[in-house]
Coordinates of N, CA and C in Angstrom, one line a residue:
Chain A
A251 N 58.4 81.7 89.5 CA 58.1 83.0 89.9 C 59.4 83.7 90.3
Q252 N 59.4 85.0 90.1 CA 60.6 85.8 90.5 C 60.4 86.2 91.9
T253 N 61.6 86.4 92.5 CA 61.6 87.0 93.9 C 62.4 88.3 93.9
V254 N 61.9 89.2 94.7 CA 62.6 90.5 94.8 C 62.9 90.7 96.3
T255 N 64.1 91.0 96.7 CA 64.5 91.1 98.1 C 65.0 92.5 98.4
Q256 N 64.4 93.1 99.4 CA 64.9 94.4 99.9 C 65.3 94.1 101.3
S257 N 66.6 94.2 101.6 CA 67.1 93.7 102.9 C 67.1 94.8 104.0
Q258 N 66.7 96.0 103.6 CA 66.7 97.2 104.5 C 65.3 97.6 104.8
P259 N 64.7 97.2 105.9 CA 63.3 97.6 106.2 C 63.2 99.1 106.4
E260 N 64.2 99.7 107.0 CA 64.2 101.1 107.3 C 65.5 101.7 107.0
M261 N 65.5 102.9 106.5 CA 66.7 103.7 106.3 C 66.4 105.2 106.6
S262 N 67.5 105.9 107.0 CA 67.3 107.3 107.3 C 68.4 108.1 106.6
V263 N 68.2 109.3 106.3 CA 69.2 110.1 105.6 C 69.0 111.6 106.1
Q264 N 70.1 112.3 106.2 CA 70.0 113.7 106.6 C 69.6 114.4 105.3
E265 N 68.8 115.4 105.5 CA 68.4 116.3 104.3 C 69.6 116.8 103.6
A266 N 69.6 116.7 102.3 CA 70.7 117.2 101.4 C 71.8 116.1 101.2
E267 N 71.7 115.0 102.0 CA 72.7 114.0 101.8 C 72.2 113.0 100.8
T268 N 73.1 112.0 100.6 CA 72.8 110.9 99.7 C 72.5 109.6 100.4
V269 N 71.6 108.8 99.9 CA 71.3 107.5 100.5 C 71.1 106.5 99.3
T270 N 71.5 105.3 99.6 CA 71.3 104.2 98.7 C 70.4 103.1 99.3
L271 N 69.4 102.7 98.5 CA 68.5 101.6 98.9 C 68.9 100.4 98.1
S272 N 69.0 99.2 98.7 CA 69.4 98.0 98.1 C 68.2 97.2 97.6
C273 N 68.5 96.4 96.6 CA 67.5 95.5 96.0 C 68.2 94.4 95.3
T274 N 67.8 93.2 95.5 CA 68.3 92.0 94.7 C 67.1 91.3 94.1
Y275 N 67.3 90.6 93.0 CA 66.2 89.9 92.4 C 66.7 88.6 91.9
D276 N 65.7 87.7 91.6 CA 66.1 86.4 91.1 C 65.2 86.1 90.0
T277 N 65.7 85.9 88.8 CA 65.0 85.6 87.6 C 65.8 84.7 86.7
S278 N 65.1 83.9 86.0 CA 65.8 83.1 85.0 C 65.5 83.6 83.6
E279 N 64.7 84.7 83.5 CA 64.4 85.3 82.2 C 65.5 86.2 81.7
S280 N 65.6 86.3 80.4 CA 66.6 87.2 79.8 C 66.1 88.6 79.5
D281 N 64.8 88.7 79.4 CA 64.1 89.9 79.0 C 63.2 90.4 80.2
Y282 N 63.6 91.4 80.9 CA 62.8 91.9 82.0 C 63.1 93.3 82.3
Y283 N 62.3 93.9 83.1 CA 62.4 95.3 83.5 C 62.5 95.4 85.0
L284 N 63.1 96.4 85.5 CA 63.2 96.7 86.9 C 62.7 98.1 87.2
F285 N 62.1 98.2 88.4 CA 61.5 99.5 88.7 C 61.8 99.8 90.2
W286 N 61.8 101.1 90.5 CA 61.6 101.6 91.9 C 60.4 102.4 91.9
Y287 N 59.5 102.0 92.9 CA 58.3 102.8 93.1 C 58.3 103.4 94.5
K288 N 57.7 104.6 94.6 CA 57.6 105.3 95.9 C 56.2 105.4 96.3
Q289 N 56.0 105.1 97.6 CA 54.6 105.1 98.2 C 54.6 106.1 99.4
P290 N 54.3 107.3 99.2 CA 54.2 108.2 100.3 C 53.1 107.8 101.3
P291 N 53.1 108.2 102.5 CA 52.0 107.9 103.5 C 50.7 108.2 103.0
S292 N 49.8 107.2 102.9 CA 48.4 107.4 102.5 C 48.2 108.0 101.1
R293 N 49.1 107.7 100.3 CA 49.0 108.2 98.9 C 49.4 107.1 98.0
Q294 N 49.1 107.2 96.7 CA 49.3 106.1 95.8 C 50.8 106.0 95.4
M295 N 51.1 104.8 95.0 CA 52.4 104.4 94.6 C 52.7 105.1 93.2
I296 N 53.9 105.6 93.1 CA 54.2 106.3 91.8 C 55.6 105.8 91.4
L297 N 55.8 105.7 90.1 CA 57.1 105.3 89.5 C 58.2 106.3 89.8
V298 N 59.3 105.8 90.3 CA 60.5 106.7 90.4 C 61.4 106.6 89.3
I299 N 61.7 105.3 88.9 CA 62.7 105.1 87.9 C 62.6 103.7 87.3
R300 N 63.0 103.5 86.1 CA 62.8 102.2 85.4 C 64.1 101.9 84.7
Q301 N 64.4 100.6 84.6 CA 65.6 100.1 84.0 C 65.3 98.9 83.1
E302 N 65.6 99.0 81.8 CA 65.5 97.8 81.0 C 66.7 96.9 81.1
A303 N 66.5 95.6 81.3 CA 67.6 94.7 81.6 C 68.6 94.6 80.5
Y304 N 68.2 94.9 79.2 CA 69.1 94.8 78.1 C 70.0 96.0 78.0
K305 N 69.7 97.0 78.7 CA 70.5 98.2 78.6 C 71.6 98.2 79.7
Q306 N 72.8 98.4 79.3 CA 73.9 98.4 80.3 C 74.0 99.7 81.0
Q307 N 73.6 100.8 80.4 CA 73.7 102.1 81.0 C 72.7 102.2 82.2
N308 N 73.2 102.7 83.3 CA 72.3 102.9 84.4 C 71.3 104.1 84.2
A309 N 70.0 103.8 84.6 CA 69.0 104.9 84.4 C 69.2 106.0 85.4
T310 N 68.9 107.2 85.0 CA 69.0 108.4 85.9 C 67.7 109.2 85.6
E311 N 67.2 109.7 86.7 CA 66.0 110.7 86.7 C 66.3 111.7 87.7
N312 N 66.9 112.8 87.2 CA 67.1 114.0 88.1 C 68.0 113.5 89.3
R313 N 67.5 113.6 90.6 CA 68.3 113.2 91.7 C 68.3 111.7 92.0
F314 N 67.6 110.9 91.2 CA 67.5 109.5 91.4 C 68.3 108.8 90.3
S315 N 69.1 107.8 90.7 CA 69.8 107.0 89.8 C 69.9 105.6 90.3
V316 N 70.2 104.7 89.4 CA 70.3 103.3 89.9 C 71.7 102.7 89.6
N317 N 72.0 101.7 90.3 CA 73.3 100.9 90.0 C 72.8 99.5 89.7
F318 N 72.8 99.2 88.4 CA 72.3 98.0 87.9 C 73.4 97.0 87.6
Q319 N 73.5 96.0 88.4 CA 74.5 95.0 88.2 C 73.9 93.7 87.8
K320 N 73.8 93.5 86.5 CA 73.0 92.4 86.0 C 73.5 91.0 86.4
A321 N 74.8 90.8 86.4 CA 75.4 89.5 86.7 C 75.1 89.2 88.2
A322 N 75.1 90.2 89.0 CA 74.9 90.0 90.5 C 73.4 90.1 90.8
K323 N 72.6 90.4 89.8 CA 71.1 90.6 90.0 C 70.9 91.6 91.1
S324 N 71.5 92.7 91.0 CA 71.4 93.8 92.0 C 70.9 95.0 91.3
F325 N 70.1 95.8 92.0 CA 69.4 97.0 91.5 C 69.2 98.0 92.6
S326 N 70.2 98.8 92.9 CA 70.1 99.7 94.0 C 69.7 101.1 93.5
L327 N 69.0 101.8 94.4 CA 68.6 103.2 94.1 C 69.3 104.2 94.9
K328 N 69.9 105.2 94.2 CA 70.6 106.2 94.9 C 69.8 107.5 94.8
I329 N 69.6 108.1 96.0 CA 68.9 109.4 96.0 C 69.9 110.4 96.5
S330 N 70.1 111.4 95.6 CA 71.1 112.5 95.9 C 70.3 113.7 96.4
D331 N 71.0 114.5 97.2 CA 70.4 115.8 97.7 C 69.0 115.5 98.3
S332 N 69.0 114.6 99.2 CA 67.7 114.2 99.7 C 66.8 115.3 100.2
Q333 N 65.5 115.2 100.0 CA 64.6 116.3 100.4 C 63.5 115.7 101.3
L334 N 62.9 116.5 102.0 CA 61.9 116.0 103.0 C 60.8 115.3 102.3
G335 N 60.5 115.7 101.0 CA 59.4 115.0 100.3 C 59.8 113.6 99.8
D336 N 61.1 113.3 100.0 CA 61.5 111.9 99.6 C 61.1 110.9 100.6
A337 N 60.6 111.3 101.8 CA 60.2 110.4 102.8 C 59.1 109.5 102.3
A338 N 59.2 108.2 102.3 CA 58.2 107.3 101.8 C 58.7 105.9 101.9
M339 N 57.8 105.0 101.6 CA 58.2 103.6 101.4 C 58.6 103.5 99.9
Y340 N 59.7 102.8 99.7 CA 60.2 102.5 98.4 C 60.2 101.0 98.1
F341 N 59.6 100.7 97.0 CA 59.5 99.3 96.6 C 60.3 99.1 95.3
C342 N 61.1 98.0 95.3 CA 61.7 97.6 94.1 C 60.8 96.5 93.5
A343 N 60.8 96.5 92.2 CA 59.9 95.6 91.5 C 60.6 95.1 90.2
S344 N 60.2 93.9 89.8 CA 60.7 93.4 88.5 C 59.5 93.0 87.7
Q345 N 59.6 93.1 86.4 CA 58.5 92.7 85.5 C 59.0 91.8 84.4
T346 N 58.3 90.7 84.2 CA 58.5 89.8 83.1 C 57.2 89.4 82.5
G347 N 57.0 89.7 81.2 CA 55.7 89.5 80.6 C 54.6 90.3 81.3
N348 N 53.5 89.7 81.7 CA 52.4 90.4 82.4 C 52.6 90.5 83.9
Q349 N 53.6 89.9 84.4 CA 53.7 89.9 85.9 C 54.7 90.9 86.4
F350 N 54.3 91.5 87.5 CA 55.2 92.4 88.3 C 55.4 91.8 89.7
Y351 N 56.6 91.8 90.1 CA 56.9 91.2 91.4 C 57.6 92.3 92.3
F352 N 57.0 92.5 93.5 CA 57.5 93.6 94.4 C 58.3 93.0 95.6
G353 N 59.2 93.8 96.0 CA 59.9 93.5 97.3 C 59.0 94.0 98.4
T354 N 59.6 93.8 99.7 CA 58.8 94.2 100.9 C 58.9 95.6 101.3
G355 N 59.8 96.4 100.6 CA 59.8 97.8 100.8 C 60.9 98.2 101.8
T356 N 61.3 99.5 101.6 CA 62.2 100.1 102.5 C 61.6 101.5 102.9
S357 N 61.4 101.7 104.2 CA 60.9 102.9 104.7 C 62.0 103.9 104.9
L358 N 61.9 105.0 104.1 CA 62.9 106.0 104.2 C 62.5 107.2 105.0
T359 N 63.3 107.6 105.9 CA 63.0 108.8 106.7 C 64.1 109.8 106.4
V360 N 63.6 111.1 106.2 CA 64.5 112.2 105.9 C 64.6 113.1 107.1
I361 N 65.7 113.3 107.6 CA 65.9 114.0 108.9 C 66.3 115.5 108.5
P362 N 65.5 116.4 109.0 CA 65.7 117.8 108.7 C 67.1 118.3 109.2
Chain S
D1134 N 42.5 114.0 82.9 CA 42.5 112.6 83.4 C 42.9 112.7 84.9
T1135 N 42.1 112.0 85.7 CA 42.3 112.1 87.1 C 43.1 110.9 87.7
G1136 N 43.6 110.1 86.8 CA 44.3 108.9 87.3 C 43.4 107.8 87.6
V1137 N 44.0 106.8 88.3 CA 43.2 105.6 88.7 C 42.4 105.9 90.0
S1138 N 41.1 105.6 89.9 CA 40.3 105.9 91.0 C 39.7 104.6 91.6
Q1139 N 39.8 104.5 93.0 CA 39.3 103.3 93.7 C 38.2 103.7 94.7
N1140 N 37.2 102.9 94.8 CA 36.1 103.2 95.8 C 35.6 101.8 96.3
P1141 N 35.2 101.8 97.6 CA 35.4 102.9 98.6 C 36.9 102.9 99.0
R1142 N 37.3 104.0 99.6 CA 38.7 104.1 100.1 C 38.9 103.2 101.4
H1143 N 37.8 103.1 102.2 CA 37.9 102.4 103.4 C 36.6 101.6 103.5
K1144 N 36.7 100.3 104.0 CA 35.5 99.5 104.2 C 35.7 98.7 105.5
I1145 N 34.8 98.8 106.4 CA 34.8 98.0 107.6 C 33.6 97.1 107.6
T1146 N 33.9 95.8 107.7 CA 32.8 94.9 107.6 C 32.9 93.8 108.7
K1147 N 31.9 93.1 108.9 CA 31.9 91.9 109.9 C 32.2 90.7 109.1
R1148 N 32.9 89.8 109.8 CA 33.2 88.5 109.2 C 32.0 87.8 108.6
G1149 N 32.2 87.3 107.4 CA 31.1 86.6 106.8 C 30.3 87.4 105.8
Q1150 N 30.5 88.8 105.8 CA 29.8 89.6 104.9 C 30.5 89.7 103.6
N1151 N 29.8 90.1 102.5 CA 30.4 90.3 101.2 C 30.8 91.8 101.0
V1152 N 31.9 92.0 100.3 CA 32.3 93.4 100.0 C 32.7 93.4 98.5
T1153 N 32.5 94.6 98.0 CA 32.9 94.8 96.6 C 33.6 96.1 96.5
F1154 N 34.8 96.1 95.7 CA 35.6 97.2 95.5 C 35.5 97.5 94.0
R1155 N 35.6 98.8 93.7 CA 35.5 99.2 92.3 C 36.8 100.0 91.9
C1156 N 37.3 99.8 90.7 CA 38.5 100.5 90.2 C 38.1 101.1 88.8
D1157 N 38.4 102.3 88.7 CA 38.3 103.0 87.4 C 39.7 103.4 86.9
P1158 N 40.2 102.7 85.9 CA 41.5 102.9 85.4 C 41.6 104.2 84.6
I1159 N 42.8 104.5 84.2 CA 43.0 105.6 83.3 C 42.3 105.2 81.9
S1160 N 41.6 106.1 81.3 CA 40.7 105.7 80.3 C 41.3 105.0 79.1
E1161 N 42.5 105.3 78.7 CA 43.1 104.6 77.5 C 43.9 103.4 77.9
H1162 N 43.9 103.0 79.1 CA 44.7 101.9 79.6 C 43.9 100.6 79.4
N1163 N 44.4 99.7 78.7 CA 43.7 98.4 78.5 C 44.1 97.3 79.4
R1164 N 45.1 97.6 80.2 CA 45.6 96.5 81.2 C 45.3 97.0 82.6
L1165 N 44.7 96.1 83.4 CA 44.3 96.4 84.7 C 44.7 95.3 85.6
Y1166 N 45.3 95.7 86.8 CA 45.8 94.7 87.8 C 45.1 95.0 89.1
W1167 N 44.9 93.9 89.9 CA 44.6 94.0 91.3 C 45.7 93.4 92.1
Y1168 N 46.1 94.1 93.2 CA 47.1 93.6 94.1 C 46.5 93.7 95.5
R1169 N 47.1 92.9 96.4 CA 46.8 93.0 97.8 C 48.1 93.4 98.6
Q1170 N 47.9 94.3 99.5 CA 49.1 94.7 100.3 C 48.7 94.7 101.8
T1171 N 49.5 93.9 102.5 CA 49.3 93.9 104.0 C 50.5 94.7 104.6
L1172 N 50.3 95.0 105.9 CA 51.3 95.8 106.6 C 52.7 95.2 106.5
G1173 N 53.6 96.0 106.1 CA 55.0 95.5 106.1 C 55.4 94.7 104.9
Q1174 N 54.4 94.6 103.9 CA 54.7 93.8 102.7 C 54.5 94.6 101.5
G1175 N 55.1 94.1 100.4 CA 54.9 94.8 99.1 C 53.6 94.2 98.5
P1176 N 53.2 94.9 97.4 CA 52.0 94.4 96.8 C 52.1 93.0 96.3
E1177 N 51.0 92.2 96.5 CA 51.0 90.8 96.0 C 50.0 90.7 94.9
F1178 N 50.4 90.1 93.8 CA 49.5 90.0 92.6 C 48.3 89.2 92.9
L1179 N 47.1 89.7 92.5 CA 45.9 88.9 92.6 C 45.4 88.5 91.2
T1180 N 45.2 89.5 90.3 CA 44.7 89.1 89.0 C 45.0 90.2 88.0
Y1181 N 44.9 89.9 86.7 CA 45.2 90.8 85.6 C 44.2 90.7 84.5
F1182 N 43.8 91.8 84.0 CA 42.9 91.9 82.9 C 43.6 92.6 81.7
Q1183 N 43.3 92.1 80.5 CA 43.6 92.8 79.3 C 42.3 93.1 78.6
N1184 N 41.9 94.3 78.5 CA 40.6 94.7 78.1 C 39.6 94.0 79.1
E1185 N 38.6 93.2 78.5 CA 37.6 92.6 79.4 C 38.0 91.2 79.8
A1186 N 39.1 90.7 79.3 CA 39.5 89.3 79.5 C 40.4 89.2 80.7
Q1187 N 40.0 88.3 81.6 CA 40.9 88.0 82.8 C 41.9 87.0 82.4
L1188 N 43.1 87.4 82.3 CA 44.2 86.5 81.7 C 45.0 85.7 82.7
E1189 N 45.1 86.3 83.9 CA 45.9 85.6 84.9 C 45.3 85.8 86.3
K1190 N 45.4 84.7 87.1 CA 44.9 84.8 88.5 C 45.9 84.1 89.4
S1191 N 46.1 84.8 90.5 CA 47.1 84.2 91.5 C 46.4 83.1 92.3
R1192 N 47.1 82.2 92.8 CA 46.5 81.2 93.7 C 46.1 81.9 95.0
L1193 N 46.5 83.1 95.3 CA 46.0 83.9 96.4 C 44.5 84.2 96.2
L1194 N 44.0 84.1 95.0 CA 42.6 84.5 94.7 C 41.8 83.2 94.9
S1195 N 41.3 83.0 96.2 CA 40.5 81.8 96.4 C 39.2 81.9 95.8
D1196 N 38.4 80.9 95.9 CA 37.1 80.9 95.3 C 36.1 81.9 95.9
R1197 N 36.5 82.5 97.0 CA 35.7 83.6 97.6 C 35.9 84.9 96.9
F1198 N 36.9 85.0 96.1 CA 37.2 86.2 95.4 C 36.8 86.1 93.9
S1199 N 36.2 87.1 93.4 CA 35.9 87.2 92.0 C 36.1 88.6 91.5
A1200 N 36.7 88.7 90.3 CA 36.9 90.0 89.7 C 36.4 90.0 88.3
E1201 N 35.9 91.2 87.9 CA 35.3 91.4 86.6 C 35.7 92.7 86.0
R1202 N 35.7 92.7 84.7 CA 36.0 94.0 84.0 C 35.1 94.0 82.8
P1203 N 33.8 94.3 83.0 CA 32.9 94.3 81.9 C 33.2 95.4 80.9
K1204 N 33.1 95.1 79.7 CA 33.4 96.1 78.6 C 34.8 96.7 78.6
G1205 N 35.6 96.1 79.4 CA 37.0 96.6 79.4 C 37.3 97.9 80.0
S1206 N 36.3 98.4 80.8 CA 36.5 99.7 81.4 C 36.8 99.5 82.9
F1207 N 35.8 99.9 83.8 CA 36.1 99.7 85.2 C 36.1 98.2 85.6
S1208 N 36.6 98.0 86.8 CA 36.7 96.6 87.3 C 36.2 96.6 88.7
T1209 N 35.6 95.4 89.0 CA 35.2 95.2 90.4 C 35.9 94.0 91.0
L1210 N 36.2 94.0 92.3 CA 36.7 92.9 93.0 C 35.8 92.6 94.2
E1211 N 35.2 91.4 94.1 CA 34.2 91.0 95.2 C 34.8 90.0 96.1
I1212 N 34.7 90.1 97.4 CA 35.1 89.1 98.3 C 33.9 88.6 99.0
Q1213 N 33.6 87.4 98.9 CA 32.4 86.8 99.6 C 32.8 86.2 100.9
R1214 N 31.9 86.2 101.9 CA 32.1 85.5 103.2 C 33.5 85.9 103.7
T1215 N 33.7 87.2 103.9 CA 35.0 87.7 104.3 C 35.5 87.1 105.6
E1216 N 36.8 87.0 105.7 CA 37.5 86.4 106.9 C 38.4 87.5 107.4
Q1217 N 38.9 87.4 108.6 CA 39.7 88.4 109.2 C 41.0 88.5 108.4
G1218 N 41.5 87.4 107.9 CA 42.7 87.3 107.1 C 42.6 88.1 105.8
D1219 N 41.4 88.5 105.4 CA 41.2 89.3 104.2 C 41.5 90.8 104.4
S1220 N 41.7 91.2 105.7 CA 42.0 92.6 106.0 C 43.3 93.0 105.3
A1221 N 43.2 94.0 104.5 CA 44.4 94.4 103.7 C 44.0 95.6 102.9
M1222 N 45.0 96.2 102.3 CA 44.8 97.2 101.3 C 44.7 96.5 99.9
Y1223 N 43.7 96.8 99.2 CA 43.5 96.3 97.8 C 43.8 97.4 96.8
L1224 N 44.9 97.2 96.1 CA 45.4 98.1 95.1 C 45.0 97.8 93.7
C1225 N 44.6 98.8 93.0 CA 44.3 98.6 91.5 C 45.4 99.4 90.8
A1226 N 45.8 98.9 89.7 CA 46.8 99.6 88.8 C 46.4 99.3 87.4
S1227 N 46.7 100.3 86.5 CA 46.5 100.1 85.1 C 47.7 100.5 84.3
S1228 N 47.7 100.0 83.1 CA 48.9 100.3 82.2 C 48.4 100.3 80.8
R1229 N 49.0 101.1 80.0 CA 48.6 101.2 78.6 C 49.6 100.3 77.7
D1230 N 50.8 100.4 78.0 CA 51.8 99.8 77.1 C 52.7 98.9 77.9
L1231 N 52.7 97.6 77.8 CA 53.4 96.7 78.6 C 54.9 96.9 78.3
I1232 N 55.3 97.3 77.2 CA 56.7 97.5 76.8 C 57.4 98.5 77.8
T1233 N 56.7 99.6 78.0 CA 57.3 100.6 78.9 C 57.1 100.1 80.3
G1234 N 56.1 99.3 80.6 CA 55.9 98.7 81.9 C 55.4 99.5 83.0
E1235 N 55.2 100.8 82.8 CA 54.8 101.5 84.0 C 53.4 101.2 84.4
L1236 N 53.2 100.9 85.7 CA 51.9 100.8 86.3 C 51.5 102.1 87.0
F1237 N 50.3 102.5 86.8 CA 49.7 103.6 87.5 C 48.8 103.1 88.5
F1238 N 49.0 103.4 89.8 CA 48.3 102.9 90.9 C 47.2 103.8 91.4
G1239 N 46.1 103.3 91.9 CA 45.1 104.0 92.6 C 45.6 104.2 94.1
E1240 N 44.8 104.8 94.9 CA 45.1 105.1 96.3 C 44.8 103.9 97.1
G1241 N 44.1 102.9 96.6 CA 43.8 101.7 97.3 C 42.5 101.7 98.1
S1242 N 42.0 100.5 98.3 CA 40.8 100.4 99.2 C 41.2 99.5 100.4
R1243 N 41.1 100.2 101.6 CA 41.5 99.4 102.8 C 40.3 98.7 103.4
L1244 N 40.5 97.4 103.5 CA 39.4 96.5 104.1 C 39.8 96.1 105.5
T1245 N 38.9 96.3 106.4 CA 39.0 95.8 107.8 C 37.9 94.9 108.1
V1246 N 38.2 93.6 108.4 CA 37.2 92.6 108.7 C 37.2 92.4 110.2
L1247 N 36.1 92.7 110.9 CA 36.0 92.5 112.3 C 35.6 91.1 112.7

């Protein structure tokens, strides 16, 4: 089984500033995908960004980007120009075959 | 398309009772997952369906748990003889294309066992 580790239970960021959420994973597979999901309070989890392991280029979605370090098995999420609506739990996840593995999450607070 | 729908959203039951949760996935999605999420934890895999076939089950899914997906559409998760340790959020997610990998989640069914 794979493991996904998020070492920051809580993070805070000033509105309009940049914050980076950390994630490491452990897999012996060569073909896998990595994800960041956002879970706002009392709402469903939604995909923020996805990275294919075979791609060297870091994925970017508007204000969200990742720093994918395959050798180090690191997959951090950078949120630029943070907005109040970014406040949520963020889960890092890996996928191999039919299985998805989630970290324990990072609670992000955005300070006005 | 209204997304993944789960019912009931909240269920409070007494220890020893049976409960059943329903998940209606996005209509064209043939893959359906059940996860359990407890406070401070990420989702933990319970089981996975491809169409009507239950292909994988976690060891977390004891014999008190059963899941079905008749006709490959909606799915039910039943917990028999509930225990206090079953209290959690039960999440359903569906996916159409494993290659893209995106899971679409429902809002979850929160179970409280007294």
